[in-house]
PDB file of N, CA and C in Angstrom:
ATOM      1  N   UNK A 263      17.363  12.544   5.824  1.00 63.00           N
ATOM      2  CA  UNK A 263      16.771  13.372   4.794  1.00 63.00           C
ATOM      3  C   UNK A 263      15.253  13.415   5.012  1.00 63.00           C
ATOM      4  N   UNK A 264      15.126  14.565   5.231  1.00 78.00           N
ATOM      5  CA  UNK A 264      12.929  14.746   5.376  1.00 78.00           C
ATOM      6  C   UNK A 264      12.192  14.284   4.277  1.00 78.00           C
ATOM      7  N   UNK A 265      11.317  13.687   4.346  1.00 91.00           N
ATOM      8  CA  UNK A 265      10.427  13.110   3.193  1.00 91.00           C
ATOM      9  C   UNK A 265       9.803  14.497   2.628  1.00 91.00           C
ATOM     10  N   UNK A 266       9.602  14.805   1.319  1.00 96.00           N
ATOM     11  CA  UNK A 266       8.825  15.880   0.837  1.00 96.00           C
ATOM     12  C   UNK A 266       8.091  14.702   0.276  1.00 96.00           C
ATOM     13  N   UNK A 267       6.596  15.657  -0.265  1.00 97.00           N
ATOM     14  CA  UNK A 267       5.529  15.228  -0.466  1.00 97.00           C
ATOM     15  C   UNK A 267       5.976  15.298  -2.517  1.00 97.00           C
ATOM     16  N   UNK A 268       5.268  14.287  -2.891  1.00 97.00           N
ATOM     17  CA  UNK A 268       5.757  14.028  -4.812  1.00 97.00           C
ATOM     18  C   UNK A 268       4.764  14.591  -5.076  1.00 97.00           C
ATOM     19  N   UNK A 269       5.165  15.635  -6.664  1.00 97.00           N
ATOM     20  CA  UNK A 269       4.328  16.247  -7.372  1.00 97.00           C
ATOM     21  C   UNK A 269       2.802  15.373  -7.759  1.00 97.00           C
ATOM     22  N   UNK A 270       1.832  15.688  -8.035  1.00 96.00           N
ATOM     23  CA  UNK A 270       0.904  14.991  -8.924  1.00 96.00           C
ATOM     24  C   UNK A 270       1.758  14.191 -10.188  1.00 96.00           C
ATOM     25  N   UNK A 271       2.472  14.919 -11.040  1.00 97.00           N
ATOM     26  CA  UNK A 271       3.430  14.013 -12.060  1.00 97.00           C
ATOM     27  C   UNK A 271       3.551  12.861 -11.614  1.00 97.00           C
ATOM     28  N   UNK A 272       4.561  13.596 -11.028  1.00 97.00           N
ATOM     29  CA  UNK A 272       6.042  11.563  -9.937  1.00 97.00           C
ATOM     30  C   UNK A 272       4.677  10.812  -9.549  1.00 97.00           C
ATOM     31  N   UNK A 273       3.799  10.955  -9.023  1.00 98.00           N
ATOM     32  CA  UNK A 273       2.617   9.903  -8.695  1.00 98.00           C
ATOM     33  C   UNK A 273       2.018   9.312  -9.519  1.00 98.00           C
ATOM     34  N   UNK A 274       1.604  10.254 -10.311  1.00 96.00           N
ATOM     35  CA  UNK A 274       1.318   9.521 -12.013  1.00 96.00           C
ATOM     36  C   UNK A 274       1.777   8.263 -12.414  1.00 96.00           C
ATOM     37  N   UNK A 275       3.342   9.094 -12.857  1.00 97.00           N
ATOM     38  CA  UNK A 275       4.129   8.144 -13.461  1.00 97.00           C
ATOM     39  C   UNK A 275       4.187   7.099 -12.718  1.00 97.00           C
ATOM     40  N   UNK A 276       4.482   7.010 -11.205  1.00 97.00           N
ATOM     41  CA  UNK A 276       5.159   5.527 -10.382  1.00 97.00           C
ATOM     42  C   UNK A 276       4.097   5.262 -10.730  1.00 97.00           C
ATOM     43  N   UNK A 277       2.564   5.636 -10.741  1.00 98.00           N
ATOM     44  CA  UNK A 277       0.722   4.560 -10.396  1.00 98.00           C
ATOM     45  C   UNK A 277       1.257   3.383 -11.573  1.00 98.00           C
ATOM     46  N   UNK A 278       1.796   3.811 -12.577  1.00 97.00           N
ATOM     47  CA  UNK A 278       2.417   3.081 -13.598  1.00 97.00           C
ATOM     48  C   UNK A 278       3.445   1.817 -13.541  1.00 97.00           C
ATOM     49  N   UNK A 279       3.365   1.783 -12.946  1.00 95.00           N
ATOM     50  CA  UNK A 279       4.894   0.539 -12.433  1.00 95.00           C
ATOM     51  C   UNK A 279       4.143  -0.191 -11.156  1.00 95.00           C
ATOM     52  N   UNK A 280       2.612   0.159 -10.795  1.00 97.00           N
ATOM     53  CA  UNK A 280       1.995  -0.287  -9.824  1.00 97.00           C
ATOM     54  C   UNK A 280       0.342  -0.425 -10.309  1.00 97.00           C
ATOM     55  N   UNK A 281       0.206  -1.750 -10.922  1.00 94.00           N
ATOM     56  CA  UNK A 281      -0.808  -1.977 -11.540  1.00 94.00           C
ATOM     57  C   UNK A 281      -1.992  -2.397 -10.688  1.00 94.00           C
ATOM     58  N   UNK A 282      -3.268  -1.779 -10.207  1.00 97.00           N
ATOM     59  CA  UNK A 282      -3.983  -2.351  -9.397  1.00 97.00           C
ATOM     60  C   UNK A 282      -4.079  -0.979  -8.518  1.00 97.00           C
ATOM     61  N   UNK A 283      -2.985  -0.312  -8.477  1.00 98.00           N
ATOM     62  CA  UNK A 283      -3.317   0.713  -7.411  1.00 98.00           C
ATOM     63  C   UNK A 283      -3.865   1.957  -8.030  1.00 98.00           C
ATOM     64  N   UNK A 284      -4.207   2.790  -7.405  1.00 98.00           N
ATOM     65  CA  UNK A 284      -4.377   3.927  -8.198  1.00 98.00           C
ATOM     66  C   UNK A 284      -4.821   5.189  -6.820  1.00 98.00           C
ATOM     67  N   UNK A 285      -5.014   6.686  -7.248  1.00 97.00           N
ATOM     68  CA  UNK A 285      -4.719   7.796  -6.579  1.00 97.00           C
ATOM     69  C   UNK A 285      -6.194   8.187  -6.196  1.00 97.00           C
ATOM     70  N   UNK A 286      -6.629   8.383  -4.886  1.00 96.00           N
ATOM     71  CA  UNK A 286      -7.993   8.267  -4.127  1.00 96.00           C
ATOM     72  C   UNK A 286      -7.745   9.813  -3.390  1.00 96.00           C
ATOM     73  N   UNK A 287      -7.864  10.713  -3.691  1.00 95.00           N
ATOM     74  CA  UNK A 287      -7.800  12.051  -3.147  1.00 95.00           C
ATOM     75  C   UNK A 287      -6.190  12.059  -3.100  1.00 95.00           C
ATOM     76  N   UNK A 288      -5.809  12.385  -1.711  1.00 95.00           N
ATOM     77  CA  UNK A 288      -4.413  12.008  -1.365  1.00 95.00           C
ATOM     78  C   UNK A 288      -3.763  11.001  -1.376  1.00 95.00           C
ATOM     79  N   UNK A 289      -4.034   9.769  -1.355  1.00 97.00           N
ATOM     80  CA  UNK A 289      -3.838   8.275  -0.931  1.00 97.00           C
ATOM     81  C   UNK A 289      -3.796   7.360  -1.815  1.00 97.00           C
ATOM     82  N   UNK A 290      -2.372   6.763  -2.396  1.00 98.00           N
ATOM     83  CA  UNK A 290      -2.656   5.705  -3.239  1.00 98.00           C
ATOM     84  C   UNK A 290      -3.368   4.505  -2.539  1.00 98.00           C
ATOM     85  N   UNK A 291      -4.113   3.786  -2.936  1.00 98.00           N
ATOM     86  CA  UNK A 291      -4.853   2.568  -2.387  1.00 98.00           C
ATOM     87  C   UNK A 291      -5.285   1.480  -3.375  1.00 98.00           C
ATOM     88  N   UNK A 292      -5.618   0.365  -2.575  1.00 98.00           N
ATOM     89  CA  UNK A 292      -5.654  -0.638  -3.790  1.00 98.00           C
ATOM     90  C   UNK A 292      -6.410  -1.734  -2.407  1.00 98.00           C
ATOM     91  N   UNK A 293      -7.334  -2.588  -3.544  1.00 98.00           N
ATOM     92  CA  UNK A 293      -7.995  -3.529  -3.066  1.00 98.00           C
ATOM     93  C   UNK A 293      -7.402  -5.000  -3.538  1.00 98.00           C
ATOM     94  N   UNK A 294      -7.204  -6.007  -2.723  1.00 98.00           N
ATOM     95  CA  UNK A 294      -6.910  -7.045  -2.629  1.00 98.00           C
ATOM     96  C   UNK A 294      -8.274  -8.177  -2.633  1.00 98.00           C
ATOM     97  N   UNK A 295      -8.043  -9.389  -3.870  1.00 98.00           N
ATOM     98  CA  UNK A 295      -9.222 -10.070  -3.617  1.00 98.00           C
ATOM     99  C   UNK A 295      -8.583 -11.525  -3.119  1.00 98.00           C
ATOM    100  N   UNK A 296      -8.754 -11.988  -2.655  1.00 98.00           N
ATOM    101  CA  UNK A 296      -8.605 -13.639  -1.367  1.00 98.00           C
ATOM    102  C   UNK A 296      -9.393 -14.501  -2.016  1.00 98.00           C
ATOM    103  N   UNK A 297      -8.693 -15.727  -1.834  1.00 98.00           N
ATOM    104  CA  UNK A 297      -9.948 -17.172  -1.937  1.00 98.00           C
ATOM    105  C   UNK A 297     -10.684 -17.125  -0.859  1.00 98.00           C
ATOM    106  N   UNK A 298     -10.272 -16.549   0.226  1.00 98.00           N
ATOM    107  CA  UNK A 298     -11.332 -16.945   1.868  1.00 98.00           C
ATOM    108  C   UNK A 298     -10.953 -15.466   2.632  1.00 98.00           C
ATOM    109  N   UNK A 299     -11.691 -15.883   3.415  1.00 97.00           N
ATOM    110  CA  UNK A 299     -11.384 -14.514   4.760  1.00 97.00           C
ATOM    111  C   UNK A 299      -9.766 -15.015   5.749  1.00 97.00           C
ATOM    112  N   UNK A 300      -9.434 -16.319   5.961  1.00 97.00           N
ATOM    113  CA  UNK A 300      -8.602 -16.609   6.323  1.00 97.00           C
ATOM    114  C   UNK A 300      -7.357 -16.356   5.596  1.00 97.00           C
ATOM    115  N   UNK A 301      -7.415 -16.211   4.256  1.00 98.00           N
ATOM    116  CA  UNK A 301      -5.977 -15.890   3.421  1.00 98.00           C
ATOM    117  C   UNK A 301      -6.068 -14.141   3.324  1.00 98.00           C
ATOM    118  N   UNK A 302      -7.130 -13.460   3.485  1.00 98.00           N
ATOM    119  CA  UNK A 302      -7.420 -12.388   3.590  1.00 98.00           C
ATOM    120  C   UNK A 302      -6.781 -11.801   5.301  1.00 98.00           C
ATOM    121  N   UNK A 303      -6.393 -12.432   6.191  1.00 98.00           N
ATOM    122  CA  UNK A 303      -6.723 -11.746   7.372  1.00 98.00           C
ATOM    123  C   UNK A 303      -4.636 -12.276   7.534  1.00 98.00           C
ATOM    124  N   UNK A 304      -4.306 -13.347   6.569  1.00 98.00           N
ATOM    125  CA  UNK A 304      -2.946 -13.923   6.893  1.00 98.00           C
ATOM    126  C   UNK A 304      -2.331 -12.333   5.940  1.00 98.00           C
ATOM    127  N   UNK A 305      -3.211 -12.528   4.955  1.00 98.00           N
ATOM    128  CA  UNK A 305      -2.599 -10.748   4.171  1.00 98.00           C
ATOM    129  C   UNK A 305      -2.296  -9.627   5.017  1.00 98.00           C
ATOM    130  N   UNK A 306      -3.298  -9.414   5.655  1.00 98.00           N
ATOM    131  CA  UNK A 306      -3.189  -8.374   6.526  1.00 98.00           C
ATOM    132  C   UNK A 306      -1.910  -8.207   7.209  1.00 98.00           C
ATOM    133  N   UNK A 307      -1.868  -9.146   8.479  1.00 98.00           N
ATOM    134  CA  UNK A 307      -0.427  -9.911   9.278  1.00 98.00           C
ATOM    135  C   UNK A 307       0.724  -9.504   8.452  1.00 98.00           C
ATOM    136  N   UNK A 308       0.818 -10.251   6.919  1.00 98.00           N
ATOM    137  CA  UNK A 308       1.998 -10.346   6.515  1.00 98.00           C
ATOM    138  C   UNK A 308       2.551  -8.515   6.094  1.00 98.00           C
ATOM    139  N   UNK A 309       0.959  -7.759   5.742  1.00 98.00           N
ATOM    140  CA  UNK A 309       1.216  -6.372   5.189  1.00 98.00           C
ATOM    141  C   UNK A 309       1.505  -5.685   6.665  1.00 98.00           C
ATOM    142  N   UNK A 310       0.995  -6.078   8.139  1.00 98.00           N
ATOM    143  CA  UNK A 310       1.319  -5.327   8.947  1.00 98.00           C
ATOM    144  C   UNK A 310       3.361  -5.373   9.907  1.00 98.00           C
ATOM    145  N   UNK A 311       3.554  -6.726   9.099  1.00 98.00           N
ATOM    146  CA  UNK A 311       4.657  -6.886   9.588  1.00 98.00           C
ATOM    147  C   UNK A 311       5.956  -6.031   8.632  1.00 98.00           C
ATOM    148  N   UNK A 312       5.175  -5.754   7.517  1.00 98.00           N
ATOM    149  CA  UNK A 312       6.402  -4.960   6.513  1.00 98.00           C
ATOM    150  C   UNK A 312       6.314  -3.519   7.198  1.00 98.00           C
ATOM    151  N   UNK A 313       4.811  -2.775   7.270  1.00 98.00           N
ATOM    152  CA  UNK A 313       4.604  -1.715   7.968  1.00 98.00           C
ATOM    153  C   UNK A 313       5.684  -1.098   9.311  1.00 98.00           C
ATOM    154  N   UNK A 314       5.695  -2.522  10.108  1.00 98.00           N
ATOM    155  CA  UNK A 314       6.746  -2.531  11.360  1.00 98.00           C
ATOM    156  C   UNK A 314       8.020  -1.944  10.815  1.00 98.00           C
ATOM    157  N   UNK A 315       8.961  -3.022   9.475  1.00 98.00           N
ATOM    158  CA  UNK A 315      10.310  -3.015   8.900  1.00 98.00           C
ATOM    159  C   UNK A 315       9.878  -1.580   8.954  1.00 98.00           C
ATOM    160  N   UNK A 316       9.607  -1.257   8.035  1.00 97.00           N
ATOM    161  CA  UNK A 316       9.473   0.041   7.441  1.00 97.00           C
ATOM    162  C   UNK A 316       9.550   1.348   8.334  1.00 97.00           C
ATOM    163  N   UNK A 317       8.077   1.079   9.108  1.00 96.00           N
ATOM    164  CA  UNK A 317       8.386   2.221   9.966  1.00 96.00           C
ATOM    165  C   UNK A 317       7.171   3.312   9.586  1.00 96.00           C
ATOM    166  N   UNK A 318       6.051   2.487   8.770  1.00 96.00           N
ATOM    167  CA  UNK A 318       5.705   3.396   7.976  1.00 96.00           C
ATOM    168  C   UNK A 318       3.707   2.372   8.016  1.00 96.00           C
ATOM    169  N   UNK A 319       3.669   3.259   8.265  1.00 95.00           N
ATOM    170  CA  UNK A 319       1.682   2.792   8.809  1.00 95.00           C
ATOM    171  C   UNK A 319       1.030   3.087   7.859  1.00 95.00           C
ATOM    172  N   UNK A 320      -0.214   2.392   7.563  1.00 94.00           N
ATOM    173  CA  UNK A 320      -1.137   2.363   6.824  1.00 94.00           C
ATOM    174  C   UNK A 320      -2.501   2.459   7.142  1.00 94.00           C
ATOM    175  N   UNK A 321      -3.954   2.694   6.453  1.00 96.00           N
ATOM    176  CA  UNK A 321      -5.098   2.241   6.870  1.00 96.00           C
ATOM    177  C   UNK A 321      -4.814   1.052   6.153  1.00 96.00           C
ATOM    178  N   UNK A 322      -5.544   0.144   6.710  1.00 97.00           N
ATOM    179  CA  UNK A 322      -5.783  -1.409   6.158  1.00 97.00           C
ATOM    180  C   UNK A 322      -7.143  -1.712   6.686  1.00 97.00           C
ATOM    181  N   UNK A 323      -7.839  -2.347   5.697  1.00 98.00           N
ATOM    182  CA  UNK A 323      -9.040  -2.537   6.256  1.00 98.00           C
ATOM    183  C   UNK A 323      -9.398  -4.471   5.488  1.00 98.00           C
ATOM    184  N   UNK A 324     -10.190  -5.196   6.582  1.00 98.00           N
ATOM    185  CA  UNK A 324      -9.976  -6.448   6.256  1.00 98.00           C
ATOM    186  C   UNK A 324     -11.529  -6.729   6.134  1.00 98.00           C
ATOM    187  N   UNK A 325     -11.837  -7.192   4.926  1.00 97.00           N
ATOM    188  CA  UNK A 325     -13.262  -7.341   4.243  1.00 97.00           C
ATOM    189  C   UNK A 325     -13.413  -9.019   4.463  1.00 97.00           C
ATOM    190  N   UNK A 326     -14.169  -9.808   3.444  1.00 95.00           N
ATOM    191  CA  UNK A 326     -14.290 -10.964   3.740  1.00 95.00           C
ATOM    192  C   UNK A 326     -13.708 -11.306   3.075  1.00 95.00           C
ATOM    193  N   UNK A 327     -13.734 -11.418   2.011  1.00 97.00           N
ATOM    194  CA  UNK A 327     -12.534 -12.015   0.676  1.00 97.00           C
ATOM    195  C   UNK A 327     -11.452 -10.937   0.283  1.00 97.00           C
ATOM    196  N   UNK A 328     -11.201  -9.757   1.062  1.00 98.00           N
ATOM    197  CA  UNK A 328     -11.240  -8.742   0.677  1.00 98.00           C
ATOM    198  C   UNK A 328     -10.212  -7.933   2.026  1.00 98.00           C
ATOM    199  N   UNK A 329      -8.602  -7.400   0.654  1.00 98.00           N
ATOM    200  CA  UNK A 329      -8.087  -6.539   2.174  1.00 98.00           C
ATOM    201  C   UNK A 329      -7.988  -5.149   1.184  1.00 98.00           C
ATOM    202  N   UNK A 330      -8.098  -4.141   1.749  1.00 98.00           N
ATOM    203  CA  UNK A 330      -8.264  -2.610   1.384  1.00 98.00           C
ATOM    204  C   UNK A 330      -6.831  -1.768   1.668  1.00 98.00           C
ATOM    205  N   UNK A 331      -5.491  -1.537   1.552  1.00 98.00           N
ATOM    206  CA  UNK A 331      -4.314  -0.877   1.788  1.00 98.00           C
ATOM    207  C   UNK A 331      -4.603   0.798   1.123  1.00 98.00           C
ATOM    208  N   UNK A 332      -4.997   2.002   1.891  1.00 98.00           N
ATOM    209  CA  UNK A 332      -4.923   3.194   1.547  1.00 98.00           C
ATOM    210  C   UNK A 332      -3.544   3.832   2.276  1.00 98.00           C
ATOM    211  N   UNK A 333      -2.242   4.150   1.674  1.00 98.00           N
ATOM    212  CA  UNK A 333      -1.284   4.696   2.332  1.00 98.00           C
ATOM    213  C   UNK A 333      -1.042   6.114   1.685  1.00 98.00           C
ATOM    214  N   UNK A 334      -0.505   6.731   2.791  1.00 98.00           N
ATOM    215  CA  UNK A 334       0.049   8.392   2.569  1.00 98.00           C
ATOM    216  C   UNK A 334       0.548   8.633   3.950  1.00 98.00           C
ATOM    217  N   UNK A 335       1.637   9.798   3.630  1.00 97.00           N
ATOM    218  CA  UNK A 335       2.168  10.252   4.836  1.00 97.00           C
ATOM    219  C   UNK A 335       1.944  11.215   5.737  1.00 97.00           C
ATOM    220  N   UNK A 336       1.421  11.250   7.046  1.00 93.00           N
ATOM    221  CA  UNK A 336       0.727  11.567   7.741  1.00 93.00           C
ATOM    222  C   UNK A 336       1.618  12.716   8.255  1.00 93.00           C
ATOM    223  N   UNK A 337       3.256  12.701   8.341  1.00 92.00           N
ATOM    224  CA  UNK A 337       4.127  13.839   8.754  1.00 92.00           C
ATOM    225  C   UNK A 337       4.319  14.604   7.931  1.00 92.00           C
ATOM    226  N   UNK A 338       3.830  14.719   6.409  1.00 95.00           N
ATOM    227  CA  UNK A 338       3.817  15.644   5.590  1.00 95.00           C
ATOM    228  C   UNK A 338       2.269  16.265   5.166  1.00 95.00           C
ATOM    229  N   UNK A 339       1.414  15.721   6.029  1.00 94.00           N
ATOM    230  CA  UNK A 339      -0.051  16.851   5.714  1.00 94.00           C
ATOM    231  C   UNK A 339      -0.770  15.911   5.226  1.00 94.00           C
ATOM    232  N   UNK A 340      -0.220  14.093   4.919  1.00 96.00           N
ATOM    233  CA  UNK A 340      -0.926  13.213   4.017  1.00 96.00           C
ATOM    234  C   UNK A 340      -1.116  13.187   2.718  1.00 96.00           C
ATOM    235  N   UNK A 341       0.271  13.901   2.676  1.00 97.00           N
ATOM    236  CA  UNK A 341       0.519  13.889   1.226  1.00 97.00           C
ATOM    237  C   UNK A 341       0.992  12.409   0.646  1.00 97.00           C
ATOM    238  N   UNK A 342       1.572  11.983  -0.555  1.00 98.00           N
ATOM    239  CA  UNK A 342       2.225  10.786  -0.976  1.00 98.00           C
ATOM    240  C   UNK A 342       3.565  10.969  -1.237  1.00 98.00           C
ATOM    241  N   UNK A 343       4.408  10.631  -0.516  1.00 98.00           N
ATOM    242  CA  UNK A 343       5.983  10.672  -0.979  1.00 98.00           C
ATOM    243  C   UNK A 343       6.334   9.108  -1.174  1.00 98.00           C
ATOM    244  N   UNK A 344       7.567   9.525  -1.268  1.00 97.00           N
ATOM    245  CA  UNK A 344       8.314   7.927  -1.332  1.00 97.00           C
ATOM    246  C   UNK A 344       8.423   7.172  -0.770  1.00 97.00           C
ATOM    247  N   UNK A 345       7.939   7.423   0.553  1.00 97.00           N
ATOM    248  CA  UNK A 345       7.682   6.302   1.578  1.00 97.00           C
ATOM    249  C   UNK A 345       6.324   5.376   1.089  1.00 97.00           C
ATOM    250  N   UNK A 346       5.720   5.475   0.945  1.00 98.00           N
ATOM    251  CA  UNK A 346       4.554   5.533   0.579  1.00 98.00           C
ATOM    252  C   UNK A 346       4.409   4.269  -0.969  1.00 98.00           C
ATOM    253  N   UNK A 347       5.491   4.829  -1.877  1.00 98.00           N
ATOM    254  CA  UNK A 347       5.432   3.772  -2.883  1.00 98.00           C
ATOM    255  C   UNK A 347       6.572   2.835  -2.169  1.00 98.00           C
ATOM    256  N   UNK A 348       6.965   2.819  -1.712  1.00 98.00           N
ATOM    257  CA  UNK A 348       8.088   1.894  -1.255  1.00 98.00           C
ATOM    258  C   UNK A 348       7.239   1.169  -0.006  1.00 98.00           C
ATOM    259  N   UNK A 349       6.123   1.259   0.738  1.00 98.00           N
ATOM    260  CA  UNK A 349       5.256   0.014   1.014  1.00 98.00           C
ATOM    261  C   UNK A 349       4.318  -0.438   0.261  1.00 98.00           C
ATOM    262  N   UNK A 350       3.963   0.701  -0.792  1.00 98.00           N
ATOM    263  CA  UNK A 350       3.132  -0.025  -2.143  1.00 98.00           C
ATOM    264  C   UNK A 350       4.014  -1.262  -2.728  1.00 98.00           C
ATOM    265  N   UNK A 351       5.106  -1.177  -2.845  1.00 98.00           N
ATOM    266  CA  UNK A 351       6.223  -2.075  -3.843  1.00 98.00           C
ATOM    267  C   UNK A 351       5.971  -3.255  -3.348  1.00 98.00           C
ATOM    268  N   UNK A 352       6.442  -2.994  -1.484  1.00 98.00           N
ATOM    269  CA  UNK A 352       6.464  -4.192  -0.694  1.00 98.00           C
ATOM    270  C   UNK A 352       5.370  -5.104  -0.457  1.00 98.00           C
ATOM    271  N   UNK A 353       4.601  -4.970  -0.592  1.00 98.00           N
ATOM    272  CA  UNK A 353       3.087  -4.948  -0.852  1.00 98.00           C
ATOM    273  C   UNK A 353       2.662  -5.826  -1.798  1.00 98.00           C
ATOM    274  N   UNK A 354       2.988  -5.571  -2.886  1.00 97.00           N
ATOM    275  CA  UNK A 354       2.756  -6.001  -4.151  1.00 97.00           C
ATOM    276  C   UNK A 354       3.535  -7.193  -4.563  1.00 97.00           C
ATOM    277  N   UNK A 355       4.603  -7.446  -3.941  1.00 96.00           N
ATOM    278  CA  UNK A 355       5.866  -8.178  -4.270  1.00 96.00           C
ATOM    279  C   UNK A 355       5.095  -9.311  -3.079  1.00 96.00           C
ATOM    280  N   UNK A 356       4.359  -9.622  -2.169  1.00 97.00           N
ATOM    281  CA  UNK A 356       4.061 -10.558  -1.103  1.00 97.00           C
ATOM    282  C   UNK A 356       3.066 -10.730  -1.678  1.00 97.00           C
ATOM    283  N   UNK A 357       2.047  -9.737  -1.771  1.00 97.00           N
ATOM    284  CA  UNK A 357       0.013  -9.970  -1.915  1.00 97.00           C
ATOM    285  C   UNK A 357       0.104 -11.767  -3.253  1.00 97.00           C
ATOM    286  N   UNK A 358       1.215 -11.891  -3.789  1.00 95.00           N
ATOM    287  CA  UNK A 358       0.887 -12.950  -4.621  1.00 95.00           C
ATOM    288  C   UNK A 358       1.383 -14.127  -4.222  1.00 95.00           C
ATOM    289  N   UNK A 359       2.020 -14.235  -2.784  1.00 96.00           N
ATOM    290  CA  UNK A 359       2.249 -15.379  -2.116  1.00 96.00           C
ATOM    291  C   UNK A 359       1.220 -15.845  -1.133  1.00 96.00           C
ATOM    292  N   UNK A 360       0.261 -14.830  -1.450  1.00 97.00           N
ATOM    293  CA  UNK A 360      -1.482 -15.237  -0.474  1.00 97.00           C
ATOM    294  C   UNK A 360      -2.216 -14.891  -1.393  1.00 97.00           C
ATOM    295  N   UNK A 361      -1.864 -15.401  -3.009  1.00 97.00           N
ATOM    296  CA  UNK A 361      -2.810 -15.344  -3.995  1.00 97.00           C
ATOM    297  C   UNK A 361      -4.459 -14.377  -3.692  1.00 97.00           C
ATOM    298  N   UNK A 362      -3.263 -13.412  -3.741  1.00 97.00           N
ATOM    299  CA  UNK A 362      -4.369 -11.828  -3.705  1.00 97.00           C
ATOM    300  C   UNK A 362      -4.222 -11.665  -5.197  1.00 97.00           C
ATOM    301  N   UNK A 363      -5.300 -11.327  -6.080  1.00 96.00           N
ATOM    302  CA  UNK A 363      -5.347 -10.368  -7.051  1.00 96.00           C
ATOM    303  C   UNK A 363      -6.411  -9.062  -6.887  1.00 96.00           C
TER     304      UNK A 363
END
C-alpha cells in the first residue's frame, strides 16, 4: 500500500498523543535533553537502529546534551504520513531508557 501524505488535521490530532513533538514546516521534530553527550550520542545509535527496522530515515542531529529527530517522508514530496509517526512512537517509547526528556 503507497504511503499518502496526512491532512494538516490527522497531524494535529496524532501531535496529541506525542507530547514534546510538534509540526516545523513539513516535519514533525522534537528535541531530546541528556545528562551528558555520551547518553546523547548512545540515543542517537539506539534511534538509528529503529530507523534500520523500519526502513524509514531521519535527520538526526547530535548536540552536547542534546539529540534533535526532524522526520518526514521524502517519497511523498516530504510530506508527514504514517510512517513518520510510527518512528515518532518508536522513538518516544526508548528516548526514556537513556533518560532523554
Amino acid at each position: 500500500m503507497p504511503l499518502e501524505p496526512l491532512s494538516q488535521k490527522d497531524v494535529e490530532d496524532r501531535l496529541t498523543e506525542l507530547p514534546g513533538w510538534s509540526l516545523d514546516g513539513d516535519s514533525l521534530t522534537r528535541t531530546y535533553r541528556l545528562a551528558s553527550h555520551f547518553a546523547a550520542a548512545a540515543l542517537v545509535v539506539h534511534i538509528a537502529q529503529v530507523q534500520e527496522e523500519l526502513d524509514h530515515h531521519s535527520d538526526l542531529t547530535l548536540g552536547h546534551h542534546t539529540v534533535v529527530l526532524t522526520v518526514n517522508t521524502h517519497s511523498v514530496g516530504g510530506a508527514v504520513t504514517e510512517k513518520d509517526f510510527e518512528l515518532a512512537g518508536r522513538v518516544e517509547e526508548l528516548s526514556s531508557g537513556h533518560g532523554a526528556r
